[in-house]
Amino acid sequence: MADGTRPFSRRTLLFGGGAAAAGLATGGLTWAQRPRTGDEDGDREDAGAPPRVGDFDLRTGAELLAPAPLFNTTGPQSFAFDDTNGQVYTLQLVQDGIRLDDEQEAVAYDDRKSAGDLCLTRLDRAGNTLGHMYLRGFGHGISFGVEPTGQRTYMWLEGRADPENGYGRTVVRVPFKDGAVLDGSDDSVRHFEPVPGATAVCPALDLAGQRVLVSHEEGGVHRFSVYGMADFLAGRFTPTQTIKAGVQVREEEWFQGCALYGDFVYVLTGNPYTGKNGRNPRKSGGNTFVSAIDVRTGQAQGRRKVTVAPDLPYREPEGMAVRRVGSQAGLCVGFSVKEKDRRELTVYRFTG
């Protein structure tokens, strides 16, 4: 969202150098303030950067999803693919003034945000709405995963939202049910707590590798932990990797999503356009960056500015995911764009 209230906003993200040992939580990401340098457009920083970030070439990208409205009017927070059924799922905060069936009155947007109330929309690949459900008390929706299994499709989400900021503290796995309103406190919702006491928890899935990625904060340090899916579901929370690496992200860039594929964790950062005198004016082409971290070594494997579609209105990076078509994988970056009185989601795909 553009209100600047993400836990990581207005800070520099430092992926501290060092290796990640299998099965060990060996450090993580640290945050530190630093002064501005005056070079805000990112062009010099990206000059000479390698075109590939991890397994993907970030020089060009193709529009995968044209700007599409979601079930609510608020901006998208993230998206994930069901490649088996050719569908896209998106998360957004519940819009202002909605009263759900069991609520006494309409609820304000700020209250929804602090409570972690989300709207989940199911789309086809053309952006047509196929269904929705409401998730109360779950979190902020920075990233999530979709797991199709036979007749059901499961959502891997953050859960048990922190009332201080609306961000999740656990991981949950719940089936999609069109039109449903689900409370995170319901007995039917099973909460996984891979890192007790962690905050800003959000998951992503690597179905090809049967792995779960959990982004989380612990003791003020941001980490990415990787688990085998079968072990995770069985409550065995020894990570195969907990990652730290050597990438620096600018002070004003917000953490906007993460994905796991092959040997790399991918991290999305950036902000919406500001006015011409702000830190991210349209003339800059945006400050959206994708970084990669090698899960085998914990080392950075590239950071590159995303330059596609510089003329999108608003153009806030919102979520990333991997989409597979046969044997080919594409790294996808979403943008929130403005359309009259609502926000919409558009997605661009980058291949190897």
Short mmCIF file of C-alpha atoms in Angstrom, two decimals:
data_model
loop_
_atom_site.label_atom_id
_atom_site.label_comp_id
_atom_site.label_asym_id
_atom_site.label_seq_id
_atom_site.Cartn_x
_atom_site.Cartn_y
_atom_site.Cartn_z
CA MET A 1 0.00 0.00 0.00
CA ALA A 2 1.08 3.59 -0.50
CA ASP A 3 0.63 4.75 3.08
CA GLY A 4 4.22 4.00 4.03
CA THR A 5 3.33 1.91 7.07
CA ARG A 6 5.02 -1.35 6.15
CA PRO A 7 7.27 -2.62 8.95
CA PHE A 8 10.30 -2.26 6.65
CA SER A 9 9.59 1.15 5.09
CA ARG A 10 12.08 4.01 5.29
CA ARG A 11 14.93 1.71 6.19
CA THR A 12 17.87 0.28 4.28
CA LEU A 13 17.71 -3.48 3.88
CA LEU A 14 21.13 -5.03 4.37
CA PHE A 15 21.54 -8.66 3.42
CA GLY A 16 24.56 -9.32 5.64
CA GLY A 17 27.35 -11.30 4.04
CA GLY A 18 28.02 -14.91 4.91
CA ALA A 19 26.91 -18.45 4.14
CA ALA A 20 23.70 -20.24 5.02
CA ALA A 21 24.26 -23.70 6.46
CA ALA A 22 21.69 -26.44 5.80
CA GLY A 23 19.54 -27.09 8.85
CA LEU A 24 20.91 -24.10 10.76
CA ALA A 25 19.44 -20.65 11.39
CA THR A 26 22.71 -18.87 10.74
CA GLY A 27 21.81 -15.22 10.80
CA GLY A 28 19.68 -13.10 8.52
CA LEU A 29 18.82 -9.69 7.22
CA THR A 30 19.58 -6.59 9.26
CA TRP A 31 18.13 -3.11 9.03
CA ALA A 32 20.01 0.14 9.46
CA GLN A 33 19.42 3.80 8.76
CA ARG A 34 21.67 5.59 6.30
CA PRO A 35 21.73 9.10 4.86
CA ARG A 36 20.42 9.84 1.40
CA THR A 37 22.99 10.31 -1.38
CA GLY A 38 21.00 12.43 -3.80
CA ASP A 39 21.19 9.84 -6.60
CA GLU A 40 17.51 8.81 -6.49
CA ASP A 41 16.71 7.58 -9.98
CA GLY A 42 18.57 4.29 -9.77
CA ASP A 43 20.13 4.58 -13.23
CA ARG A 44 23.71 4.76 -12.02
CA GLU A 45 23.18 1.94 -9.56
CA ASP A 46 21.86 -0.34 -12.31
CA ALA A 47 24.47 0.64 -14.90
CA GLY A 48 26.57 -2.39 -15.67
CA ALA A 49 24.40 -4.72 -13.60
CA PRO A 50 24.24 -8.24 -15.03
CA PRO A 51 21.04 -8.87 -17.00
CA ARG A 52 20.31 -12.08 -15.11
CA VAL A 53 19.13 -12.18 -11.53
CA GLY A 54 19.31 -15.77 -10.37
CA ASP A 55 17.80 -17.82 -13.20
CA PHE A 56 15.91 -14.99 -14.92
CA ASP A 57 16.72 -12.22 -17.38
CA LEU A 58 15.33 -8.92 -16.09
CA ARG A 59 16.11 -6.81 -19.18
CA THR A 60 12.76 -7.42 -20.83
CA GLY A 61 9.40 -8.68 -19.71
CA ALA A 62 6.07 -9.47 -21.32
CA GLU A 63 2.66 -8.50 -20.01
CA LEU A 64 1.06 -11.63 -18.61
CA LEU A 65 -2.05 -10.06 -17.08
CA ALA A 66 -3.49 -6.77 -18.33
CA PRO A 67 -4.74 -4.43 -15.58
CA ALA A 68 -7.57 -6.33 -13.92
CA PRO A 69 -10.02 -5.27 -11.19
CA LEU A 70 -10.17 -7.33 -8.02
CA PHE A 71 -13.24 -8.06 -5.91
CA ASN A 72 -12.57 -5.04 -3.66
CA THR A 73 -11.36 -1.62 -4.79
CA THR A 74 -8.20 -1.53 -2.67
CA GLY A 75 -4.81 -2.20 -4.18
CA PRO A 76 -3.40 -5.70 -4.59
CA GLN A 77 -0.87 -6.86 -2.02
CA SER A 78 0.32 -10.03 -3.74
CA PHE A 79 -0.66 -12.79 -6.15
CA ALA A 80 0.01 -16.49 -6.70
CA PHE A 81 -0.64 -18.98 -9.52
CA ASP A 82 -2.59 -22.21 -9.77
CA ASP A 83 -0.85 -23.51 -12.89
CA THR A 84 -2.81 -26.77 -12.77
CA ASN A 85 -6.15 -25.01 -13.28
CA GLY A 86 -4.95 -21.92 -15.12
CA GLN A 87 -5.95 -19.46 -12.39
CA VAL A 88 -4.50 -16.50 -10.51
CA TYR A 89 -5.26 -15.64 -6.89
CA THR A 90 -4.75 -12.20 -5.39
CA LEU A 91 -4.81 -10.72 -1.88
CA GLN A 92 -5.86 -7.20 -0.92
CA LEU A 93 -6.93 -5.45 2.27
CA VAL A 94 -10.70 -5.22 2.69
CA GLN A 95 -11.96 -1.90 1.38
CA ASP A 96 -13.51 0.84 3.48
CA GLY A 97 -17.15 0.69 4.49
CA ILE A 98 -17.94 -3.00 3.91
CA ARG A 99 -20.25 -4.79 6.35
CA LEU A 100 -20.02 -8.55 6.17
CA ASP A 101 -23.08 -10.66 6.98
CA ASP A 102 -22.28 -11.24 10.65
CA GLU A 103 -21.06 -7.71 11.36
CA GLN A 104 -23.23 -5.12 13.08
CA GLU A 105 -22.02 -2.19 10.99
CA ALA A 106 -19.66 -1.24 8.21
CA VAL A 107 -15.98 -1.25 9.17
CA ALA A 108 -13.48 1.49 8.30
CA TYR A 109 -10.44 0.71 6.17
CA ASP A 110 -7.93 1.59 8.92
CA ASP A 111 -9.64 -0.84 11.28
CA ARG A 112 -9.56 -3.56 8.63
CA LYS A 113 -5.87 -2.90 8.07
CA SER A 114 -4.89 -3.08 11.73
CA ALA A 115 -7.00 -6.23 12.16
CA GLY A 116 -5.39 -7.96 9.17
CA ASP A 117 -8.64 -8.41 7.23
CA LEU A 118 -8.03 -9.58 3.66
CA CYS A 119 -10.04 -10.20 0.52
CA LEU A 120 -8.91 -13.09 -1.69
CA THR A 121 -9.94 -12.98 -5.37
CA ARG A 122 -9.72 -15.86 -7.84
CA LEU A 123 -9.18 -14.84 -11.49
CA ASP A 124 -8.78 -16.67 -14.74
CA ARG A 125 -5.71 -15.93 -16.83
CA ALA A 126 -7.57 -13.19 -18.71
CA GLY A 127 -8.31 -11.36 -15.45
CA ASN A 128 -11.99 -12.30 -15.13
CA THR A 129 -13.19 -12.77 -11.55
CA LEU A 130 -14.13 -16.38 -10.76
CA GLY A 131 -14.74 -16.08 -7.02
CA HIS A 132 -13.66 -14.55 -3.74
CA MET A 133 -13.54 -15.05 0.01
CA TYR A 134 -12.89 -12.85 3.05
CA LEU A 135 -10.19 -13.67 5.60
CA ARG A 136 -10.50 -11.81 8.90
CA GLY A 137 -7.54 -11.49 11.23
CA PHE A 138 -4.99 -13.09 8.92
CA GLY A 139 -2.44 -10.40 8.05
CA HIS A 140 -1.18 -8.00 5.39
CA GLY A 141 -0.74 -10.36 2.45
CA ILE A 142 2.80 -9.59 1.28
CA SER A 143 3.17 -13.08 -0.15
CA PHE A 144 1.28 -16.38 -0.18
CA GLY A 145 1.09 -19.71 -1.97
CA VAL A 146 -1.51 -21.79 -3.84
CA GLU A 147 -1.57 -25.59 -3.65
CA PRO A 148 -4.05 -27.41 -5.94
CA THR A 149 -4.81 -30.89 -4.63
CA GLY A 150 -7.55 -32.89 -6.41
CA GLN A 151 -10.93 -31.27 -5.82
CA ARG A 152 -9.58 -28.64 -3.42
CA THR A 153 -7.22 -25.72 -3.73
CA TYR A 154 -5.37 -24.72 -0.56
CA MET A 155 -4.13 -21.25 0.27
CA TRP A 156 -0.92 -20.90 2.28
CA LEU A 157 -1.26 -17.59 4.11
CA GLU A 158 0.01 -15.64 7.06
CA GLY A 159 -2.23 -15.85 10.10
CA ARG A 160 -2.93 -14.51 13.60
CA ALA A 161 -2.40 -10.86 12.67
CA ASP A 162 -0.55 -8.70 15.18
CA PRO A 163 -3.03 -6.06 16.44
CA GLU A 164 -0.19 -3.54 16.57
CA ASN A 165 0.42 -3.54 12.82
CA GLY A 166 -1.86 -6.07 11.11
CA TYR A 167 0.98 -8.34 9.93
CA GLY A 168 0.83 -12.11 10.42
CA ARG A 169 2.66 -14.15 13.05
CA THR A 170 1.94 -17.70 11.89
CA VAL A 171 1.45 -19.68 8.68
CA VAL A 172 -1.94 -21.23 7.86
CA ARG A 173 -3.19 -23.58 5.14
CA VAL A 174 -6.89 -23.27 4.33
CA PRO A 175 -9.06 -24.38 1.37
CA PHE A 176 -10.51 -21.80 -0.97
CA LYS A 177 -14.29 -21.56 -0.67
CA ASP A 178 -16.10 -19.11 -2.90
CA GLY A 179 -18.13 -16.54 -0.97
CA ALA A 180 -16.93 -17.67 2.45
CA VAL A 181 -15.96 -15.46 5.39
CA LEU A 182 -13.24 -17.14 7.44
CA ASP A 183 -11.89 -15.94 10.77
CA GLY A 184 -8.31 -16.70 11.70
CA SER A 185 -9.49 -17.65 15.18
CA ASP A 186 -11.85 -20.38 13.91
CA ASP A 187 -11.15 -23.87 15.25
CA SER A 188 -10.94 -25.13 11.68
CA VAL A 189 -7.85 -22.98 11.00
CA ARG A 190 -4.60 -24.73 11.88
CA HIS A 191 -1.73 -22.39 12.69
CA PHE A 192 1.87 -23.41 12.01
CA GLU A 193 4.51 -21.58 14.04
CA PRO A 194 7.86 -22.51 12.51
CA VAL A 195 9.69 -19.72 14.39
CA PRO A 196 8.00 -19.10 17.76
CA GLY A 197 7.71 -15.41 18.51
CA ALA A 198 8.46 -14.32 14.94
CA THR A 199 6.64 -11.34 13.44
CA ALA A 200 5.90 -10.13 9.90
CA VAL A 201 5.53 -13.77 8.86
CA CYS A 202 4.49 -14.59 5.29
CA PRO A 203 4.89 -17.77 3.23
CA ALA A 204 5.49 -18.65 -0.41
CA LEU A 205 5.56 -22.06 -2.10
CA ASP A 206 7.89 -23.81 -4.50
CA LEU A 207 5.61 -26.62 -5.65
CA ALA A 208 8.17 -27.96 -8.12
CA GLY A 209 10.61 -28.51 -5.27
CA GLN A 210 7.94 -29.26 -2.63
CA ARG A 211 9.32 -26.49 -0.42
CA VAL A 212 7.92 -23.74 1.77
CA LEU A 213 9.59 -20.33 2.04
CA VAL A 214 8.85 -18.32 5.19
CA SER A 215 9.81 -14.66 5.40
CA HIS A 216 9.87 -13.47 9.00
CA GLU A 217 11.31 -11.07 11.51
CA GLU A 218 12.91 -12.32 14.70
CA GLY A 219 14.51 -10.01 17.22
CA GLY A 220 14.40 -7.14 14.73
CA VAL A 221 16.20 -9.19 12.06
CA HIS A 222 14.54 -10.18 8.78
CA ARG A 223 15.21 -13.74 7.61
CA PHE A 224 14.12 -16.21 4.95
CA SER A 225 13.79 -19.85 6.02
CA VAL A 226 13.24 -22.83 3.69
CA TYR A 227 11.42 -26.02 4.73
CA GLY A 228 10.42 -29.25 3.05
CA MET A 229 6.65 -29.15 2.55
CA ALA A 230 6.01 -32.62 4.00
CA ASP A 231 8.07 -31.83 7.09
CA PHE A 232 6.32 -28.49 7.52
CA LEU A 233 2.85 -30.04 7.38
CA ALA A 234 3.97 -32.66 9.91
CA GLY A 235 5.10 -29.93 12.31
CA ARG A 236 8.81 -30.60 11.84
CA PHE A 237 10.24 -27.09 11.66
CA THR A 238 13.95 -27.61 11.14
CA PRO A 239 14.78 -25.44 8.12
CA THR A 240 16.98 -26.73 5.34
CA GLN A 241 18.30 -23.18 5.02
CA THR A 242 17.97 -19.88 6.83
CA ILE A 243 19.39 -17.22 4.58
CA LYS A 244 21.58 -14.17 4.76
CA ALA A 245 23.42 -12.65 1.81
CA GLY A 246 25.17 -9.54 0.51
CA VAL A 247 22.64 -7.24 -1.17
CA GLN A 248 21.89 -3.67 -0.15
CA VAL A 249 18.49 -2.10 -0.69
CA ARG A 250 17.90 1.62 -0.47
CA GLU A 251 16.39 3.37 2.50
CA GLU A 252 13.05 4.19 0.92
CA GLU A 253 12.38 0.87 -0.83
CA TRP A 254 9.63 -1.25 0.72
CA PHE A 255 9.74 -5.03 0.86
CA GLN A 256 7.02 -6.05 -1.62
CA GLY A 257 7.22 -9.82 -1.91
CA CYS A 258 9.38 -12.91 -2.24
CA ALA A 259 9.50 -16.17 -4.16
CA LEU A 260 11.49 -19.41 -4.10
CA TYR A 261 12.50 -21.34 -7.20
CA GLY A 262 15.43 -23.64 -7.89
CA ASP A 263 18.50 -22.48 -6.04
CA PHE A 264 17.33 -18.93 -5.38
CA VAL A 265 15.13 -16.79 -3.18
CA TYR A 266 13.88 -13.74 -5.09
CA VAL A 267 13.10 -10.46 -3.31
CA LEU A 268 10.98 -7.60 -4.67
CA THR A 269 11.37 -4.03 -3.39
CA GLY A 270 10.21 -0.59 -4.46
CA ASN A 271 7.60 2.14 -4.16
CA PRO A 272 4.83 3.82 -6.14
CA TYR A 273 5.63 6.88 -8.18
CA THR A 274 5.85 10.14 -6.26
CA GLY A 275 5.41 13.68 -7.52
CA LYS A 276 8.17 15.16 -9.67
CA ASN A 277 9.96 16.53 -6.60
CA GLY A 278 9.73 13.27 -4.65
CA ARG A 279 12.21 10.43 -4.35
CA ASN A 280 10.59 8.27 -7.03
CA PRO A 281 9.22 10.53 -9.80
CA ARG A 282 7.83 9.09 -13.03
CA LYS A 283 10.85 10.34 -15.01
CA SER A 284 13.02 7.89 -13.07
CA GLY A 285 11.15 4.92 -14.51
CA GLY A 286 10.46 3.71 -10.98
CA ASN A 287 12.61 2.18 -8.28
CA THR A 288 11.37 -1.41 -8.52
CA PHE A 289 14.20 -3.91 -8.03
CA VAL A 290 14.47 -7.69 -7.99
CA SER A 291 17.30 -9.31 -6.02
CA ALA A 292 18.31 -12.96 -5.79
CA ILE A 293 19.95 -14.94 -3.00
CA ASP A 294 21.53 -18.36 -3.53
CA VAL A 295 20.03 -20.70 -0.92
CA ARG A 296 23.08 -22.99 -1.10
CA THR A 297 25.59 -20.34 -0.10
CA GLY A 298 23.57 -17.41 1.23
CA GLN A 299 25.31 -15.14 -1.29
CA ALA A 300 23.65 -12.48 -3.45
CA GLN A 301 23.25 -13.41 -7.11
CA GLY A 302 22.27 -10.12 -8.67
CA ARG A 303 20.01 -7.11 -8.20
CA ARG A 304 18.45 -5.33 -11.15
CA LYS A 305 15.97 -2.56 -11.77
CA VAL A 306 12.68 -3.62 -13.37
CA THR A 307 12.14 -1.23 -16.28
CA VAL A 308 9.02 -2.67 -17.96
CA ALA A 309 5.93 -0.49 -18.41
CA PRO A 310 7.37 2.78 -17.03
CA ASP A 311 4.20 4.69 -18.00
CA LEU A 312 1.80 2.72 -15.81
CA PRO A 313 -0.26 5.07 -13.66
CA TYR A 314 0.92 4.84 -10.05
CA ARG A 315 3.05 1.67 -10.68
CA GLU A 316 3.62 0.27 -7.22
CA PRO A 317 5.32 -3.15 -7.19
CA GLU A 318 2.98 -5.55 -5.39
CA GLY A 319 3.97 -9.18 -5.18
CA MET A 320 6.02 -11.68 -7.12
CA ALA A 321 5.55 -15.35 -7.98
CA VAL A 322 6.84 -18.02 -10.34
CA ARG A 323 4.58 -19.34 -13.09
CA ARG A 324 5.34 -22.58 -14.92
CA VAL A 325 4.22 -23.43 -18.45
CA GLY A 326 5.33 -26.97 -19.16
CA SER A 327 9.03 -27.12 -18.37
CA GLN A 328 9.54 -23.35 -18.65
CA ALA A 329 9.37 -21.12 -15.59
CA GLY A 330 8.85 -17.36 -15.51
CA LEU A 331 9.44 -14.94 -12.67
CA CYS A 332 6.42 -12.65 -12.44
CA VAL A 333 6.22 -9.17 -10.92
CA GLY A 334 2.92 -7.47 -10.14
CA PHE A 335 2.11 -3.76 -10.15
CA SER A 336 -0.78 -1.91 -8.57
CA VAL A 337 -2.14 0.67 -11.00
CA LYS A 338 -4.79 3.36 -10.63
CA GLU A 339 -8.04 3.18 -12.57
CA LYS A 340 -10.64 5.81 -11.69
CA ASP A 341 -11.81 5.04 -8.13
CA ARG A 342 -10.02 1.71 -7.68
CA ARG A 343 -6.69 -0.04 -7.95
CA GLU A 344 -6.04 -2.90 -10.36
CA LEU A 345 -3.38 -5.57 -10.77
CA THR A 346 -1.14 -6.04 -13.79
CA VAL A 347 1.55 -8.73 -14.00
CA TYR A 348 4.73 -8.99 -16.11
CA ARG A 349 6.68 -12.19 -16.74
CA PHE A 350 10.46 -12.62 -17.13
CA THR A 351 12.05 -15.79 -18.46
CA GLY A 352 15.56 -17.24 -18.39
#
